[in-house]
Amino acid sequence: MIRLCLALTVALALAVPALSAASHEYKLGALDIVEPWACATSSTAQTGGGFLVITSKSTSPHRLISAKSPAADKVENHEMKMDRNVMRIANSTWAWTSRPAPPSS
């Protein structure tokens, strides 16, 4: 299984009930979108961050090519990776492709 973690603008995250106490999961075909959430920002903040994990149970690759929100002019994609015990956040292209899930035994 491939887990992709995307940082989105706070506007996209606000479109999801991320601050609720209940756990949220969404499905789109073979994709699971798990626990989207966002950090609160000040009223003067120009940007914010939202997070979610996308898991694919498919044997076919999937590609994330874009995202949009009715609450924002712009949605950006950033990739988070551990690098020598330090979390790094880097700009990423939209063209992420998941690898097929391994066959279940």
CSV table of C-alpha atoms in Angstrom, one decimal:
chain,number,residue,atom,x,y,z
A,1,MET,CA,0.0,0.0,0.0
A,2,ILE,CA,1.1,3.5,-0.8
A,3,ARG,CA,0.4,6.3,1.6
A,4,LEU,CA,0.6,9.8,0.2
A,5,CYS,CA,0.5,12.7,2.5
A,6,LEU,CA,-0.5,16.0,1.0
A,7,ALA,CA,-0.4,19.4,2.5
A,8,LEU,CA,-3.2,21.5,1.1
A,9,THR,CA,-4.3,25.1,1.8
A,10,VAL,CA,-6.4,25.7,4.8
A,11,ALA,CA,-9.3,26.6,2.5
A,12,LEU,CA,-9.5,23.0,1.2
A,13,ALA,CA,-9.3,21.6,4.7
A,14,LEU,CA,-12.1,23.9,5.8
A,15,ALA,CA,-14.3,22.2,3.3
A,16,VAL,CA,-14.0,19.0,5.3
A,17,PRO,CA,-15.3,18.7,8.9
A,18,ALA,CA,-11.7,18.3,10.2
A,19,LEU,CA,-12.2,19.8,13.6
A,20,SER,CA,-14.9,17.3,14.6
A,21,ALA,CA,-14.1,14.8,17.4
A,22,ALA,CA,-15.1,11.9,15.1
A,23,SER,CA,-12.7,10.2,12.8
A,24,HIS,CA,-13.4,10.8,9.1
A,25,GLU,CA,-12.8,8.5,6.2
A,26,TYR,CA,-13.9,8.9,2.6
A,27,LYS,CA,-13.7,6.4,-0.2
A,28,LEU,CA,-13.3,7.0,-3.9
A,29,GLY,CA,-13.2,3.7,-5.7
A,30,ALA,CA,-10.1,1.8,-4.4
A,31,LEU,CA,-8.8,4.9,-2.7
A,32,ASP,CA,-9.3,5.6,1.0
A,33,ILE,CA,-8.9,9.2,2.2
A,34,VAL,CA,-8.2,9.1,5.9
A,35,GLU,CA,-8.6,11.7,8.7
A,36,PRO,CA,-8.2,15.0,6.9
A,37,TRP,CA,-7.5,17.8,9.3
A,38,ALA,CA,-6.3,21.4,9.4
A,39,CYS,CA,-4.5,23.6,11.9
A,40,ALA,CA,-6.3,26.8,13.1
A,41,THR,CA,-4.8,30.0,11.7
A,42,SER,CA,-5.1,33.6,12.8
A,43,SER,CA,-7.5,35.9,11.0
A,44,THR,CA,-4.5,37.7,9.4
A,45,ALA,CA,-2.9,34.5,8.0
A,46,GLN,CA,-2.6,34.4,4.2
A,47,THR,CA,-2.0,30.7,4.1
A,48,GLY,CA,-2.7,27.6,6.1
A,49,GLY,CA,-2.2,23.9,6.0
A,50,GLY,CA,-4.4,20.9,5.8
A,51,PHE,CA,-3.3,17.2,5.9
A,52,LEU,CA,-4.7,13.9,4.8
A,53,VAL,CA,-3.5,10.4,3.9
A,54,ILE,CA,-4.5,8.7,0.7
A,55,THR,CA,-4.2,4.9,0.6
A,56,SER,CA,-4.7,2.7,-2.5
A,57,LYS,CA,-5.8,-0.9,-2.3
A,58,SER,CA,-5.8,-1.2,-6.0
A,59,THR,CA,-3.6,-3.4,-8.2
A,60,SER,CA,-3.6,-0.5,-10.7
A,61,PRO,CA,-1.6,2.7,-10.3
A,62,HIS,CA,-3.5,6.0,-9.5
A,63,ARG,CA,-2.3,9.5,-10.3
A,64,LEU,CA,-3.1,12.7,-8.5
A,65,ILE,CA,-3.0,15.4,-11.0
A,66,SER,CA,-4.8,18.4,-9.4
A,67,ALA,CA,-6.9,19.7,-6.5
A,68,LYS,CA,-9.2,22.6,-6.1
A,69,SER,CA,-11.4,24.2,-3.6
A,70,PRO,CA,-14.3,26.6,-3.9
A,71,ALA,CA,-12.9,28.4,-0.8
A,72,ALA,CA,-9.5,29.2,-2.2
A,73,ASP,CA,-7.9,30.7,-5.3
A,74,LYS,CA,-5.0,28.3,-5.2
A,75,VAL,CA,-4.3,24.8,-3.8
A,76,GLU,CA,-0.7,23.7,-3.5
A,77,ASN,CA,0.7,20.2,-3.1
A,78,HIS,CA,3.7,19.5,-0.8
A,79,GLU,CA,5.3,16.2,0.1
A,80,MET,CA,6.4,15.3,3.6
A,81,LYS,CA,9.2,12.8,4.1
A,82,MET,CA,11.4,11.7,7.0
A,83,ASP,CA,15.0,12.4,6.3
A,84,ARG,CA,17.5,11.3,9.0
A,85,ASN,CA,14.9,11.6,11.7
A,86,VAL,CA,13.9,15.1,10.5
A,87,MET,CA,10.5,15.8,8.8
A,88,ARG,CA,11.1,17.6,5.5
A,89,ILE,CA,8.4,19.4,3.5
A,90,ALA,CA,9.1,20.1,-0.1
A,91,ASN,CA,7.2,21.4,-3.1
A,92,SER,CA,6.0,18.6,-5.3
A,93,THR,CA,4.6,18.2,-8.7
A,94,TRP,CA,0.9,17.2,-9.0
A,95,ALA,CA,1.8,14.1,-11.0
A,96,TRP,CA,2.1,11.5,-8.2
A,97,THR,CA,1.5,8.0,-9.2
A,98,SER,CA,0.9,5.2,-6.7
A,99,ARG,CA,2.4,1.8,-7.1
A,100,PRO,CA,0.0,-1.2,-7.3
A,101,ALA,CA,-0.8,-2.8,-4.0
A,102,PRO,CA,1.0,-6.1,-3.4
A,103,PRO,CA,-1.2,-9.2,-3.9
A,104,SER,CA,-2.9,-10.3,-0.7
A,105,SER,CA,-2.0,-13.6,0.6
